[in-house]
Short mmCIF file of C-alpha atoms in Angstrom, two decimals:
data_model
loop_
_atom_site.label_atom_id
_atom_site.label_comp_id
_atom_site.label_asym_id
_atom_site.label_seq_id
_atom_site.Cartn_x
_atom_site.Cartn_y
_atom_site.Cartn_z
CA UNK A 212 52.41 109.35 21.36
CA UNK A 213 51.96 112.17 19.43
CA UNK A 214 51.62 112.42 15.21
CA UNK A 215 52.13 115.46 13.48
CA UNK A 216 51.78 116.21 9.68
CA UNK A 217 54.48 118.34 8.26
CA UNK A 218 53.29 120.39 5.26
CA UNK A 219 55.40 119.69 2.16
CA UNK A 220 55.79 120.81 -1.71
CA UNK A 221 57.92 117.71 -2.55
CA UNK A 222 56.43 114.86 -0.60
CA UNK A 223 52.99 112.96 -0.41
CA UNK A 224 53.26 112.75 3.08
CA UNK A 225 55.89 114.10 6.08
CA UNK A 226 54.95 112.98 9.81
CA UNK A 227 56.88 113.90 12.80
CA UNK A 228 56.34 110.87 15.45
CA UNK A 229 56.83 111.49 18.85
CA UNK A 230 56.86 109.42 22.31
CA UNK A 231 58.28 110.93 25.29
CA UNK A 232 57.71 107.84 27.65
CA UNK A 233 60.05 105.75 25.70
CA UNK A 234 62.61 108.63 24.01
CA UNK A 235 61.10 108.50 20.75
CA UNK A 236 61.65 110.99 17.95
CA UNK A 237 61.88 110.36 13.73
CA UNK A 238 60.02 111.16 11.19
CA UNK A 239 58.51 109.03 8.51
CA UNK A 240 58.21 110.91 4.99
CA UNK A 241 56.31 109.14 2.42
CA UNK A 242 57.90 111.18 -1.40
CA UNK A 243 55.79 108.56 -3.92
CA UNK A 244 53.03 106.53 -4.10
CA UNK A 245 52.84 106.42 -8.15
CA UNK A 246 53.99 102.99 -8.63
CA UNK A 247 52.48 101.37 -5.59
CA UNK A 248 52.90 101.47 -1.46
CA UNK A 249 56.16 103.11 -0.51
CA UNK A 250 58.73 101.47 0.71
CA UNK A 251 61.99 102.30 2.30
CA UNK A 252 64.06 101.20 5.55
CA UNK A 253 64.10 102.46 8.97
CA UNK A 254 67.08 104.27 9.94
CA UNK A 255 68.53 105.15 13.53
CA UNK A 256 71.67 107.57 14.41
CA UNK A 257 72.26 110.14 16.52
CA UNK A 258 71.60 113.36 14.47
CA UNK A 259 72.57 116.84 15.66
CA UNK A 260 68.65 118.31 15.42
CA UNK A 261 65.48 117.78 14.07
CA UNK A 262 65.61 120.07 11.26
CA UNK A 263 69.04 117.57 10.17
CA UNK A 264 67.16 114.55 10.79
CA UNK A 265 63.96 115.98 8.54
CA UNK A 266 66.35 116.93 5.78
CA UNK A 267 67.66 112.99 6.01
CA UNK A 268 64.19 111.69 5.72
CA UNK A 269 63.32 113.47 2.89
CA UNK A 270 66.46 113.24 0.85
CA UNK A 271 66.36 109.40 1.67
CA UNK A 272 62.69 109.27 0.83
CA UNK A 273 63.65 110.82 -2.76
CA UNK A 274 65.96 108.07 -3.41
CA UNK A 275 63.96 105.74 -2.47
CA UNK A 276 61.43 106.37 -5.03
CA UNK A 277 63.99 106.84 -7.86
CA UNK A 278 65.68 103.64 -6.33
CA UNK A 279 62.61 101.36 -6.65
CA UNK A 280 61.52 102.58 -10.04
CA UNK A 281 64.53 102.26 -11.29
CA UNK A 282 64.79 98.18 -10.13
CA UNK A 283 61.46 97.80 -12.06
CA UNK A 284 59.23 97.19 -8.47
CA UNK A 285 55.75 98.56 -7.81
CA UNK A 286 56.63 100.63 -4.78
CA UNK A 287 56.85 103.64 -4.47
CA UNK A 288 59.26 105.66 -2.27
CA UNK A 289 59.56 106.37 1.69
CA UNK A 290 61.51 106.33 4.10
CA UNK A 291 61.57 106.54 8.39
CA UNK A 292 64.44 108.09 10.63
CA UNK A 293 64.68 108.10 14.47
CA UNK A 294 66.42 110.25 16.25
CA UNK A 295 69.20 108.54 18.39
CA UNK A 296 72.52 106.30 19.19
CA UNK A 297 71.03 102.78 18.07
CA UNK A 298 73.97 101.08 20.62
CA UNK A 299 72.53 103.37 23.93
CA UNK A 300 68.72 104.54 22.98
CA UNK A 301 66.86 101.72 21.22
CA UNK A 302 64.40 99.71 22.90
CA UNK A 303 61.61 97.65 22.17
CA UNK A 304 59.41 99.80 23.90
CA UNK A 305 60.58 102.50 21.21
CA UNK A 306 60.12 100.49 18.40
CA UNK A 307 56.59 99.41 19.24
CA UNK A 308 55.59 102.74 20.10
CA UNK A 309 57.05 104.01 16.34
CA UNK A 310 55.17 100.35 15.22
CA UNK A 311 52.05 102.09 16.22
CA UNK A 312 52.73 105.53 14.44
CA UNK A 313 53.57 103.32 11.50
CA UNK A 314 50.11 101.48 11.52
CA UNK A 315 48.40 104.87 11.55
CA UNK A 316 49.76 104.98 7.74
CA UNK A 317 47.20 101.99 6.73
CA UNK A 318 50.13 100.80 4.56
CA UNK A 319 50.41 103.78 2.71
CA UNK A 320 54.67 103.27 3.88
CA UNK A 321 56.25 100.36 4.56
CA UNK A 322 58.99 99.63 6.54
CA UNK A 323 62.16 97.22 7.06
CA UNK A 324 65.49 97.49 7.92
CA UNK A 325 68.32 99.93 7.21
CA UNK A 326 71.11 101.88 9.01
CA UNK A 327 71.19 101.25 12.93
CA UNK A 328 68.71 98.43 12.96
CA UNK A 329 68.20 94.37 12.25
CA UNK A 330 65.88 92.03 11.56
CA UNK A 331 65.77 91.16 15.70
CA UNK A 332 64.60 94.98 15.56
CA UNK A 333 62.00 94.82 12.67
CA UNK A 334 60.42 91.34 14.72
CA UNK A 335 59.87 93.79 17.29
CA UNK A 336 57.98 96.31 14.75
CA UNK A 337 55.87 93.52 13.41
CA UNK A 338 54.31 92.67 17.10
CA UNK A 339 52.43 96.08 16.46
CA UNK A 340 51.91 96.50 12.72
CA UNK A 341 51.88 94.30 9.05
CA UNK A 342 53.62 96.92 7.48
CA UNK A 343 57.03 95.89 7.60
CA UNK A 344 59.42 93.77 5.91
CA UNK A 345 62.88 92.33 6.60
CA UNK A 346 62.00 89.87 9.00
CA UNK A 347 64.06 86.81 9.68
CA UNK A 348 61.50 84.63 9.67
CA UNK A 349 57.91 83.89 8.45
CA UNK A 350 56.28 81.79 5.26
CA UNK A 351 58.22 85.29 2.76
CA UNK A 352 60.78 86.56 5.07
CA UNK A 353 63.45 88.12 2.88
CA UNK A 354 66.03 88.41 6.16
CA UNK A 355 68.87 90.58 5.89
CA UNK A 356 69.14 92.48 2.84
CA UNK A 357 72.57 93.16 3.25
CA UNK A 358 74.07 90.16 1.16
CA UNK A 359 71.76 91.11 -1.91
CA UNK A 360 72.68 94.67 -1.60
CA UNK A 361 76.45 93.78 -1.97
CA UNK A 362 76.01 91.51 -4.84
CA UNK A 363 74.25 94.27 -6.69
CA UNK A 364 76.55 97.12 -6.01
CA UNK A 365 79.50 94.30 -6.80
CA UNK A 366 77.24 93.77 -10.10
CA UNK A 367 77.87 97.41 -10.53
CA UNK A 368 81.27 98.04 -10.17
CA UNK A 369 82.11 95.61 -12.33
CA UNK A 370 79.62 97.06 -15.02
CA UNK A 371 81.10 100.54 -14.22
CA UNK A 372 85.07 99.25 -14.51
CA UNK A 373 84.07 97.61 -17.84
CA UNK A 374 82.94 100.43 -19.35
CA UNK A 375 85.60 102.28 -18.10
CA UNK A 376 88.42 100.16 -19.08
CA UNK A 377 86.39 97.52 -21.75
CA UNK A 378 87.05 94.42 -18.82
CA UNK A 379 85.19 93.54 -15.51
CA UNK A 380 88.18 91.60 -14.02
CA UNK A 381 89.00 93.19 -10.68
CA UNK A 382 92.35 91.74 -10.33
CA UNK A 383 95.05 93.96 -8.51
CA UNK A 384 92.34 97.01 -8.77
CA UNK A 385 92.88 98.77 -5.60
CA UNK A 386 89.65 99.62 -4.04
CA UNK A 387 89.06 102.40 -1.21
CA UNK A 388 85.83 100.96 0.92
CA UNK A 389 84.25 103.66 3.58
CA UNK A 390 82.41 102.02 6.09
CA UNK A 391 82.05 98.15 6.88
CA UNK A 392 78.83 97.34 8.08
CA UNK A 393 77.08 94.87 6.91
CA UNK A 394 76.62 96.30 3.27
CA UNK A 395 80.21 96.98 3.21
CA UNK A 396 81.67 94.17 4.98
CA UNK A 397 79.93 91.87 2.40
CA UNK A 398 81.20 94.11 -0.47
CA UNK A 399 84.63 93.61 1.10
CA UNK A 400 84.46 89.15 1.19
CA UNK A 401 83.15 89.42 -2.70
CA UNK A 402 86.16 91.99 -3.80
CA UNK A 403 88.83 90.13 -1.90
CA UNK A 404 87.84 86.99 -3.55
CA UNK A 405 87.58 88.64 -7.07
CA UNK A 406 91.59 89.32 -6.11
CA UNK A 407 91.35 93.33 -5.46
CA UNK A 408 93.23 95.31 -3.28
CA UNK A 409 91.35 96.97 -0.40
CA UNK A 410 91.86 99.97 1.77
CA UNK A 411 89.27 100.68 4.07
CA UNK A 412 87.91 103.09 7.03
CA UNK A 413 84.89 102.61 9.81
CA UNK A 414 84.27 104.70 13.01
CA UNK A 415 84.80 101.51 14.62
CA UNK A 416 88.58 100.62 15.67
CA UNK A 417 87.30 97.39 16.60
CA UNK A 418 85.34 96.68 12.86
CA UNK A 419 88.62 97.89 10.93
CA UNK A 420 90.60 95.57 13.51
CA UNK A 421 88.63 92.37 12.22
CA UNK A 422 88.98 93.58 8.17
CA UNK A 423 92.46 94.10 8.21
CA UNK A 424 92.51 90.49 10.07
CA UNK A 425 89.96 88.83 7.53
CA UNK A 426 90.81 90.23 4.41
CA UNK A 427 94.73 91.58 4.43
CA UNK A 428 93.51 95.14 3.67
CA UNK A 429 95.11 98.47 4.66
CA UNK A 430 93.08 101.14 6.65
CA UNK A 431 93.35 104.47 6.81
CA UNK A 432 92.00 107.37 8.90
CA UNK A 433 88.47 108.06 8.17
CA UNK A 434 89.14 111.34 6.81
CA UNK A 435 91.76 110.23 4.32
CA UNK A 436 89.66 107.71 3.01
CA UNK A 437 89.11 110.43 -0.07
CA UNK A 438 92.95 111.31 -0.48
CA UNK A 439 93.66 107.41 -0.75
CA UNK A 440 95.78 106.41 -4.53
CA UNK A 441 93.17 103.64 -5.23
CA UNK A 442 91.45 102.77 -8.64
CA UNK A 443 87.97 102.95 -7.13
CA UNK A 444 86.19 104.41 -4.34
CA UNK A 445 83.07 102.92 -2.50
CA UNK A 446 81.17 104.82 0.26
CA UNK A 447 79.27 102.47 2.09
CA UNK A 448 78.10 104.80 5.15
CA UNK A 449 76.58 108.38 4.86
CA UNK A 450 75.26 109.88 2.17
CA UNK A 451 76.30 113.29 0.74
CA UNK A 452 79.98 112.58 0.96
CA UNK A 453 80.75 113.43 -2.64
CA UNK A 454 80.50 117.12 -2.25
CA UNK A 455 83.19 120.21 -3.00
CA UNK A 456 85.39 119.27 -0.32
CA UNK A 457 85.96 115.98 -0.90
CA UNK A 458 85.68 115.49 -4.89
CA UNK A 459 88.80 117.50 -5.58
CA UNK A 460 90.73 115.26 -3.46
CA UNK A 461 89.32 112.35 -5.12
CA UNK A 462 92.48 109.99 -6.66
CA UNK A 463 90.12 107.68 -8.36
CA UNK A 464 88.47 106.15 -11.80
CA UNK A 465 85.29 104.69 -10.50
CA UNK A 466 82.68 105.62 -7.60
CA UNK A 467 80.60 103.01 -6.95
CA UNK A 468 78.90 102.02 -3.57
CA UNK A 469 76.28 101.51 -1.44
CA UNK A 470 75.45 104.28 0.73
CA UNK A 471 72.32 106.22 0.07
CA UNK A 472 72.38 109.81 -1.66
CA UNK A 473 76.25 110.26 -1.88
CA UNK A 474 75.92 113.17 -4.21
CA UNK A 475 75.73 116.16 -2.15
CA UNK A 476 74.16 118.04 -4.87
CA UNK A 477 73.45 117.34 -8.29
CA UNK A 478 76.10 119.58 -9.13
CA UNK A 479 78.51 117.24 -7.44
CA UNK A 480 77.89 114.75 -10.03
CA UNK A 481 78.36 117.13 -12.89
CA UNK A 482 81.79 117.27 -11.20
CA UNK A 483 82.73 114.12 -10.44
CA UNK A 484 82.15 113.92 -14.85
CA UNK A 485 84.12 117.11 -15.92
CA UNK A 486 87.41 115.39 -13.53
CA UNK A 487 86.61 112.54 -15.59
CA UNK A 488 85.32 109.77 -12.92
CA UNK A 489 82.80 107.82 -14.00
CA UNK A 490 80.02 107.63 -11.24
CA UNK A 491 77.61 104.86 -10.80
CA UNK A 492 74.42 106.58 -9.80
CA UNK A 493 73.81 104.77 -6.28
CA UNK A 494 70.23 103.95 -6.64
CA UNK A 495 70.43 102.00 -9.16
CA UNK A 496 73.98 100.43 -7.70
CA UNK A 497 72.83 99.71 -3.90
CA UNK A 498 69.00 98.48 -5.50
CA UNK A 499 70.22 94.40 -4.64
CA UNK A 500 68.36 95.01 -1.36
CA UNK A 501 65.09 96.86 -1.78
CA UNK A 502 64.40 94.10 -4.43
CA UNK A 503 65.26 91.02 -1.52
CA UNK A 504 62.80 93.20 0.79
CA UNK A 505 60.23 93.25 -2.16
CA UNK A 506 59.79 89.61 -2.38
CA UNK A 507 58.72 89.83 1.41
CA UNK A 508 56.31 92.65 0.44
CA UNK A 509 54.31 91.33 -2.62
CA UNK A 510 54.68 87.83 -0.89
CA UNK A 511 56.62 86.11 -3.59
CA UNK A 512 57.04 82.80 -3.35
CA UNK A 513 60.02 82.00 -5.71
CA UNK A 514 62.63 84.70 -4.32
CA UNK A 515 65.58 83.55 -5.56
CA UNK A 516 64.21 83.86 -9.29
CA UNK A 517 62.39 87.00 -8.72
CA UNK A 518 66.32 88.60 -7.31
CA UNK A 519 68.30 87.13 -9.60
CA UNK A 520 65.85 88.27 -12.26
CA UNK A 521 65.81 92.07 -11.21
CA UNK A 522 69.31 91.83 -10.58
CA UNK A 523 69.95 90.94 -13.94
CA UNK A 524 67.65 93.58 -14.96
CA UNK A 525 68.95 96.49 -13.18
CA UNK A 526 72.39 95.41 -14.51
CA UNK A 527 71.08 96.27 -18.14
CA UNK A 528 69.82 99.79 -17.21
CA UNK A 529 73.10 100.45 -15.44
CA UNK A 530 74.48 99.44 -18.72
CA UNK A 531 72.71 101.84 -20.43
CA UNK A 532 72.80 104.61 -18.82
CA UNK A 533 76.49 104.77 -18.58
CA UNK A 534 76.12 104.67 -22.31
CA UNK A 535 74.24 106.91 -22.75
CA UNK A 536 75.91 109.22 -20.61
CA UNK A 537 79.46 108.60 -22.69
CA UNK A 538 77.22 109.59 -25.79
CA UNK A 539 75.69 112.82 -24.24
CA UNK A 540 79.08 113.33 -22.62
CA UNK A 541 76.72 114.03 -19.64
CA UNK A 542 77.09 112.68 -15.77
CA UNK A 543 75.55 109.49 -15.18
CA UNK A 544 73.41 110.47 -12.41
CA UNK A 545 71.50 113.04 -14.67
CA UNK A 546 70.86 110.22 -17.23
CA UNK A 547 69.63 107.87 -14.37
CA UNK A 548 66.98 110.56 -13.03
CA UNK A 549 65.93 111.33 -16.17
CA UNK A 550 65.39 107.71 -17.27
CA UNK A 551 63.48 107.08 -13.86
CA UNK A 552 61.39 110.23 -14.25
CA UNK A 553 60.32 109.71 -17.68
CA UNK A 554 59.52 105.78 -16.61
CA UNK A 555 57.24 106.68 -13.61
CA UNK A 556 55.57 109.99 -15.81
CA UNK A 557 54.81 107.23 -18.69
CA UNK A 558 52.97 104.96 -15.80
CA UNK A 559 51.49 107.71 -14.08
CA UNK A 560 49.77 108.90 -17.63
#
């Protein structure tokens, strides 16, 4: 196994991890220690190249930080990427060998679960290191973050459509859903039963198969998810899918979801505000789960309290930064960074 440090002007730390024997490649990119260890999941896919996978860690990394400052926790922000189909390449010979690269860190980054992996996976991690959290079970295991990430993000649409139209009732709102993992699959069960409308889109036939089945939705192609007539639109997959190409196609009111960086650019979120639709900044919208993982990592006892208290929380600065925003007739997601920044500068003083 083989550990090499990438130099970088915008990160702490940038490590390219590499095992031949077992088919590993990823990176691990640590953006923020100011508020405490970073933390930030573990993500598998099958990326094109290296120099794509990089840019993914570090973009993820970046969110990460802004994502647990902004939920009030004292982590700070990384994130981990291998390179690889998680259905055909994983192994647990590949995940102990990246557990070992991982202990190298001496908890300077810690780990759990995120796109492409579970908490089978991250039981697997934990035979070779502490630093990871997600785990199904233990005396703190927080599990599967994927229900708490829902909830928030649900949280936040409903903040977002209030604002919007001065009500949080979801009834008959038609809602465009892209991707149904387990983030958006969970999203799906709490909109159906708040009485919206769903049309969704997955890569998997099979996946949209089951939702049409479980929750009387329409699909759609995945590339006419954008072009959909729907009240609100939720990306729950990639990131940077809000970008020039699809935000002019956009047929919306509300973004809100819970994939990571789905601003292409920062200039896509000026955008998104000058054709009027009202974005919810995703790191603070997709924060339910980092905070269920955070119990695990500070070894809270009470975890239910300690969520539903952040939750609540992170509601209130969603609140307020979409006011703000309306005041400054600015985009939300300039607010948000600038509220985060000027939070973690204050602490850092």
């Amino acid at each position: 196994m083989a550990i090499t440090i990438i130099d970088s002007d915008s990160h702490e730390e940038i490590y390219r991890v590499e095992d031949p024997s077992v088919g590993l490649l990823g990176f691990i990119a640590i953006h923020s220690t100011t508020l405490g260890p970073a933390a930030g999941g573990l993500r598998m896919k099958p990326y094109c190249s290296s120099d794509e996978a990089l840019k993914d860690v570090k973009r993820l990394s970046e969110g990460m930080t802004y994502k647990n400052a902004a939920a009030g926790l004292s982590l700070g922000g990384g994130k981990a990427v291998i390179m690889g189909d998680p259905a055909k390449d994983k192994s647990p010979n590949l995940l102990r060998s990246f557990a070992r690269a991982l202990n190298t860190l001496n908890g300077r980054y810690i780990t759990a679960e995120d796109m492409g992996m579970s908490p089978d996976d991250m039981a697997v991690i934990a035979e070779e290191t502490p630093n990871v959290a997600g785990l199904a079970s233990g005396t703190y295991a927080s599990g599967d973050p994927s229900p708490i990430t829902a909830q928030g993000i649900f949280n936040a649409l409903k903040i977002a459509h209030a604002h919007k139209y001065g009500t949080n009732i979801l009834s008959k709102r038609r809602v465009a859903v892209q991707g149904l993992g387990h983030v958006g699959w969970y999203l799906c069960e709490l909109l159906t039963d708040a009485g919206a409308e769903l049309i969704v889109c997955d890569i998997n036939d099979a996946q949209v198969e089951q939702a049409i089945e479980r929750f009387g939705c329409s699909a759609v192609p995945t590339s006419e998810i954008y072009s959909v007539d729907a009240d609100i639109f939720s990306p729950c997959a990639i990131g940077g899918v809000l970008n020039s190409e699809t935000i002019p196609q956009l047929k919306v009111a509300l973004v809100v979801g819970g994939a990571n960086n789905q601003l292409a650019t920062p200039e896509d979120g000026r955008a998104l505000h000058e054709r009027g639709i009202l974005y919810a900044p995703d790191f603070v919208a997709n924060g339910g789960g980092i905070i269920n993982v955070a119990t695990e990592i500070q070894k809270i006892s009470d975890r239910s309290t300690f969520v539903s208290q952040k939750l609540s929380a992170l509601e209130q600065t969603l609140t307020q930064i979409l006011r703000q925003a309306t005041a400054e007739n600015v985009s939300p997601d300039a607010v948000a960074i600038a509220t985060v920044s000027e939070k973690m500068a204050k602490l850092a003083a």
